[in-house]
Coordinates of C-alpha atoms in Angstrom, one line a residue:
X2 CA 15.8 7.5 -28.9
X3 CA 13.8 7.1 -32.0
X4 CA 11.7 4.8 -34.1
X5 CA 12.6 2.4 -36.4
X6 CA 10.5 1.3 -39.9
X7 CA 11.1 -1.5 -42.2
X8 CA 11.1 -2.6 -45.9
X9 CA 7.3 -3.5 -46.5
X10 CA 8.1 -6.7 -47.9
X11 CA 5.0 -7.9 -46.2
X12 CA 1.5 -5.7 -45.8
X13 CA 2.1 -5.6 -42.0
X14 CA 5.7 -4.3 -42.3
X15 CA 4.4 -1.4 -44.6
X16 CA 3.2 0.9 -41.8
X17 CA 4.9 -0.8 -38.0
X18 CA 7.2 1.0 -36.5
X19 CA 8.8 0.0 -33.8
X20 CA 11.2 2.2 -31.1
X21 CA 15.0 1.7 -32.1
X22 CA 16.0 0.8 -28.1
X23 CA 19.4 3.1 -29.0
X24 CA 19.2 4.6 -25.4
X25 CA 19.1 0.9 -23.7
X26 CA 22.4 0.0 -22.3
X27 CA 21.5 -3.2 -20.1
X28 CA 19.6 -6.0 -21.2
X29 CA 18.6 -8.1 -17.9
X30 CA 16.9 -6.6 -14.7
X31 CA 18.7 -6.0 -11.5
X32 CA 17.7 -9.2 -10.1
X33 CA 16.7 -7.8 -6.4
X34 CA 15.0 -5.5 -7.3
X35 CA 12.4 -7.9 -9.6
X36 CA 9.8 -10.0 -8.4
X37 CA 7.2 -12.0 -10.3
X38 CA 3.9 -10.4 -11.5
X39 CA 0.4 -12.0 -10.9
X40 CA -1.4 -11.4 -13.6
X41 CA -5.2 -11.1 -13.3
X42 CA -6.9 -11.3 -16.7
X43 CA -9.0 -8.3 -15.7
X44 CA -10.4 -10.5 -13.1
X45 CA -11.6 -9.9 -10.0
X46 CA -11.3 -11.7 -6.9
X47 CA -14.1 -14.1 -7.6
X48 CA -12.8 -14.8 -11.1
X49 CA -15.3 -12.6 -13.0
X50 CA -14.4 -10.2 -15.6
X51 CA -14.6 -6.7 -14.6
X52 CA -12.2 -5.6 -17.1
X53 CA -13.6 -6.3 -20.5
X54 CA -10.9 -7.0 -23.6
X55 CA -7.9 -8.4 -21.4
X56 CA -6.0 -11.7 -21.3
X57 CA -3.4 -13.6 -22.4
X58 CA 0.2 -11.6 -22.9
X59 CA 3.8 -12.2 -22.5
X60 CA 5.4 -12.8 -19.3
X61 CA 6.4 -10.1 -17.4
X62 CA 8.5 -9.3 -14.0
X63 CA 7.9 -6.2 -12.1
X64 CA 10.5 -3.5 -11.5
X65 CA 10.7 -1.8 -8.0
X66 CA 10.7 1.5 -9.0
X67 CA 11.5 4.5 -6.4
X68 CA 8.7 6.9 -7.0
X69 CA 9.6 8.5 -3.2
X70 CA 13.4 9.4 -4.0
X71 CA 13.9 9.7 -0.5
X72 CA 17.4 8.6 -0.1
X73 CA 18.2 12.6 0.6
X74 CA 21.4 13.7 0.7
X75 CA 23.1 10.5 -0.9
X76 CA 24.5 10.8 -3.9
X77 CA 23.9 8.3 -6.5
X78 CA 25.5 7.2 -10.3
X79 CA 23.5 6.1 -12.8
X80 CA 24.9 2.7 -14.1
X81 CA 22.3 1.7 -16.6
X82 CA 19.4 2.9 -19.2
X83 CA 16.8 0.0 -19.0
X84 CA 13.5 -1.4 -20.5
X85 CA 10.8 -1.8 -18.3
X86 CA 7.7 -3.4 -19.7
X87 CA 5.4 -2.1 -17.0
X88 CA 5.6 1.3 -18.1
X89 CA 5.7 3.2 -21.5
X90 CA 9.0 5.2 -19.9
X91 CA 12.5 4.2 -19.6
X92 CA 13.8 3.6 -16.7
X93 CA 17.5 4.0 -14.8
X94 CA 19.2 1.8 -12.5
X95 CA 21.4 4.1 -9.6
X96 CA 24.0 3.1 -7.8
X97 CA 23.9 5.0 -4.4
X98 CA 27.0 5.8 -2.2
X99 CA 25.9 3.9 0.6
X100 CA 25.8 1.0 -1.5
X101 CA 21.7 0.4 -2.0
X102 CA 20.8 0.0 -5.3
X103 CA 17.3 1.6 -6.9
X104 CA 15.7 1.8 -10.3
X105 CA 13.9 5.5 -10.9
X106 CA 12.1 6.8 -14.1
X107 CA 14.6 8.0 -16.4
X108 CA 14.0 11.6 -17.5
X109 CA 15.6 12.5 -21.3
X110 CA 19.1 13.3 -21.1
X111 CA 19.9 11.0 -18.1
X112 CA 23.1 9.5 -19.1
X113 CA 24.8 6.5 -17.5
X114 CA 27.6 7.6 -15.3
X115 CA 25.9 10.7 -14.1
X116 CA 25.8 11.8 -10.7
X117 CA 21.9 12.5 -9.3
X118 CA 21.0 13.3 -5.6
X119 CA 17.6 14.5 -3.6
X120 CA 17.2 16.7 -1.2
X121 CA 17.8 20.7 -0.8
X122 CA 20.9 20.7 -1.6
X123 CA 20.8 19.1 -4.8
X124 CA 21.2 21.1 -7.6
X125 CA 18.4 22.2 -10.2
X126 CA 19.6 19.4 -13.2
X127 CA 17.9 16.7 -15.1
X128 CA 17.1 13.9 -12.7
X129 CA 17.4 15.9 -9.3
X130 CA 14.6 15.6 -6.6
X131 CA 13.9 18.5 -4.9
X132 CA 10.7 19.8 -3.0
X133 CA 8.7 22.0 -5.1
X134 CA 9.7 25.5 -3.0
X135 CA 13.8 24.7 -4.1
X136 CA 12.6 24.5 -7.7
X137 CA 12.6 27.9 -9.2
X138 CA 9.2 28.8 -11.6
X139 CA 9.0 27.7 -15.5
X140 CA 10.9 24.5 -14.8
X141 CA 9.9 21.4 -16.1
X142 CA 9.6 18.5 -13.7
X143 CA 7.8 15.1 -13.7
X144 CA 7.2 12.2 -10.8
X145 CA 5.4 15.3 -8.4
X146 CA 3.9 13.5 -5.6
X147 CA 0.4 15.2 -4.6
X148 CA 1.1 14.4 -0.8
X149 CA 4.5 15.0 0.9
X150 CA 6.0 11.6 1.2
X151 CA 3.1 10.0 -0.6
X152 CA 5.3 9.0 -3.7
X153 CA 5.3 10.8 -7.2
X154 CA 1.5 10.3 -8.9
X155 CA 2.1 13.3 -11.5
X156 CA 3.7 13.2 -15.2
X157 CA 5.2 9.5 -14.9
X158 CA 4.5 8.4 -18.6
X159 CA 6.7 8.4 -21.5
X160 CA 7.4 11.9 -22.9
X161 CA 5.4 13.9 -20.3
X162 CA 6.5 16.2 -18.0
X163 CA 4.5 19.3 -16.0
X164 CA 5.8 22.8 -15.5
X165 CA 6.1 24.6 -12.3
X166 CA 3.8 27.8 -12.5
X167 CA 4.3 30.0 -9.7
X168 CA 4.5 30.1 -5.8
X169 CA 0.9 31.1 -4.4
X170 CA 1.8 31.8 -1.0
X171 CA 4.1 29.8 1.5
X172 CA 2.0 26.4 1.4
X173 CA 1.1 26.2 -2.0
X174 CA 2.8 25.9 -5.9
X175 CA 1.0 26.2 -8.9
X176 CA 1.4 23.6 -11.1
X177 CA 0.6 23.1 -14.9
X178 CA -0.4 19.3 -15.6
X179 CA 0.3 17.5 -19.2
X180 CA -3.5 17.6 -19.6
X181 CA -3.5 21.7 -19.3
X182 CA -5.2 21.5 -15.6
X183 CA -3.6 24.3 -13.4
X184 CA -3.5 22.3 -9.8
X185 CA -2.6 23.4 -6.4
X186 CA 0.2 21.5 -4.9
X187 CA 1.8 21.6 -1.5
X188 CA 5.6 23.4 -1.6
X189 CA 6.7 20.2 0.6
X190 CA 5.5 17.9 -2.2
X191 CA 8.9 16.5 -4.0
X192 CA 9.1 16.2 -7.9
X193 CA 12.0 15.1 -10.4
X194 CA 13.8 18.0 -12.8
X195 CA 12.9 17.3 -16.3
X196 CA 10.7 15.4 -18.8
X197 CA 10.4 11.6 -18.7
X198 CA 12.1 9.8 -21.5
X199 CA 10.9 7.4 -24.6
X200 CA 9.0 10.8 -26.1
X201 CA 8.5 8.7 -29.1
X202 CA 6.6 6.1 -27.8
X203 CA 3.2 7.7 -28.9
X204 CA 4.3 7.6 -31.9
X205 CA 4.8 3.9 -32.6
X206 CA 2.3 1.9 -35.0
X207 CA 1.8 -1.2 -33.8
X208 CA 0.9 -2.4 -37.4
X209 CA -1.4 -5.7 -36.4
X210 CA -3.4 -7.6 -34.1
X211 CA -0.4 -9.8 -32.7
X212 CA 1.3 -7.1 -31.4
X213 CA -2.1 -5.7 -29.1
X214 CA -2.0 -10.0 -27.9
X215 CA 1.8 -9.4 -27.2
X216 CA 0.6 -6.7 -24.6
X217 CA -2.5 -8.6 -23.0
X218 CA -5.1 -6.8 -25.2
X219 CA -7.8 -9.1 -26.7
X220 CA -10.0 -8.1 -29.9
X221 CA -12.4 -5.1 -29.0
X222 CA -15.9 -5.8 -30.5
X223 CA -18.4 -2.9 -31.2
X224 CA -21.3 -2.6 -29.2
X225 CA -23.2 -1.8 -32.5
X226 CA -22.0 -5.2 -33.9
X227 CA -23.4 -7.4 -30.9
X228 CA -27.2 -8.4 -30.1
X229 CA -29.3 -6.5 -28.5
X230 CA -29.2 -8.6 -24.8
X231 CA -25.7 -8.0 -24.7
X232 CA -25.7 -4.0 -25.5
X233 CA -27.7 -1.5 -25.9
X234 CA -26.6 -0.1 -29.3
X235 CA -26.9 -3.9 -31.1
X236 CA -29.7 -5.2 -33.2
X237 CA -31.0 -3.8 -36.2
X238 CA -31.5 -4.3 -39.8
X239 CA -28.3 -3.9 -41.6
X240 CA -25.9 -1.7 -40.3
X241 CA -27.3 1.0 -37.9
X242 CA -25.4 3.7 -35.8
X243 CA -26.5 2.4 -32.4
X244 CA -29.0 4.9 -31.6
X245 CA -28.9 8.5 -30.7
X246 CA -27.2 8.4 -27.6
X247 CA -23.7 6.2 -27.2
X248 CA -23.4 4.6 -24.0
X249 CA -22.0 1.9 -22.1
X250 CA -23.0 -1.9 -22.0
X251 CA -24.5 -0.7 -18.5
X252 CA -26.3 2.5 -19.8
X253 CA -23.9 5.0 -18.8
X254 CA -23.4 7.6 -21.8
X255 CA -20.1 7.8 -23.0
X256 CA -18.2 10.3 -25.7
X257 CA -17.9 13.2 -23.8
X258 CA -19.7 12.6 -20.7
X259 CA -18.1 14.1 -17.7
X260 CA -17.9 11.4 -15.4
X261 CA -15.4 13.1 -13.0
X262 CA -16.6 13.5 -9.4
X263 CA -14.1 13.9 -6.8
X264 CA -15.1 16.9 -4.3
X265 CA -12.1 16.2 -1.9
X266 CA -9.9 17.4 -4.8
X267 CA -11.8 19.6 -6.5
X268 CA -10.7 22.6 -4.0
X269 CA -6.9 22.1 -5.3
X270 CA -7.9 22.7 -9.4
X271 CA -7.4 26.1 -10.1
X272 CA -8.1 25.6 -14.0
X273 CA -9.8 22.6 -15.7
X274 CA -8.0 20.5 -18.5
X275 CA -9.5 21.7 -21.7

């Protein structure tokens, strides 16, 4: 895992970076465990753009990942590091004793050949599921589901993990997020031991336009640069900042407004992000 530079025999090449792909050890998918992606354009239904700034892209297959890791009790092998280009992490294709085959986000130091399981009785290592109560406090953990059962929702992007903080009571954990936010999470809630892998992938520098295309991102045009029918910051003589108050095409103020509104959660925070 790292990143790679090159000689900057061109103005692009002076600053890209791209990740070296050392920890990759398969090149094609498991084919059953593919299928072909739809892709919307940030379209909705009706064909109208709801997603501005999206379009075009290479071609991409989605990955069945296993986000539940409920195959408890069955020991699996890890037979291949692989790229997925849904997701920013790597991920790991296991081979299970039963003979099922599943693809799970590969946390760093997952090696191929290794021996993972789920359930109580798995051990507390790198790549074990367990529930939250057989995890003991201060370890780091990612893929924590927020509903028993429900699937992991918590600390699934490259590099990220969260930590678990304490045990409240006998219903609840206390867990620390990669945003800072102290949450309340059921002890029956299941989550992976360690931190997801590709930490370097913040890191990379895309180094020109092409390479947003590449990943379906079209050209993002400032609002203060447009008219001012199509946004409220356009217009002007010369160059202006766009008015006192940044917002939206739509009027909603943006840059540091808290937009955040979710009262059926807001019970479980214990401590805001900062």
């Amino acid at each position: 895992m790292g990143l790679k530079s090159f000689r900057p025999v061109t103005p692009v090449l002076r600053f890209r970076t791209v990740a070296d792909f050392s920890e990759i050890t398969k090149d094609t998918p498991e084919k059953s465990l593919t299928s072909s992606k739809q892709r919307t354009n940030g379209r909705n239904s009706y064909g109208r753009v709801t997603v501005r700034f999206r379009g075009g892209g290479h071609k991409r297959r989605y990955r069945f990942i296993d986000f539940r890791r409920d195959k408890v009790g069955i020991p699996g092998r890890v037979a291949a590091i692989e790229y997925d280009p849904n997701r920013s992490a790597r991920i790991a294709l296991v081979h299970y004793a039963d003979g099922e085959k599943r693809y799970i986000i590969a946390p760093i130091g997952l090696t191929v050949g290794q021996q993972i399981l789920a359930g109580s009785d798995a051990e507390v290592k790198t790549g074990n599921a367990l529930q939250l109560k057989d995890i003991p406090v201060g370890e780091m953990i990612h893929n924590v589901e927020l509903q028993p059962g429900g699937g992991a929702k918590i600390a699934r992007g490259a590099g990220t993990a969260a930590q678990l903080m304490a045990k409240l009571d006998a219903q609840y954990a206390l867990v620390r997020l990669p945003s800072g936010e102290q949450k309340k999470i059921l002890l029956t809630c299941r989550a992976t031991i360690g931190t997801v892998s590709n930490p370097d992938h913040a890191n990379v520098v895309w180094g020109k336009a092409g390479a947003s295309r590449w990943r379906g991102r079209m050209p993002h045009n400032r609002g203060v640069s447009q008219n001012p029918v199509d946004h409220p910051h356009g217009g002007g003589e010369g160059k202006t900042s766009g008015g006192r108050h940044p917002v939206t095409p739509w009027g909603q103020p943006t840059k540091g407004f808290k937009t955040r509104n979710n009262k059926r959660t807001d019970s479980s925070i214990v401590r805001r992000r900062k």
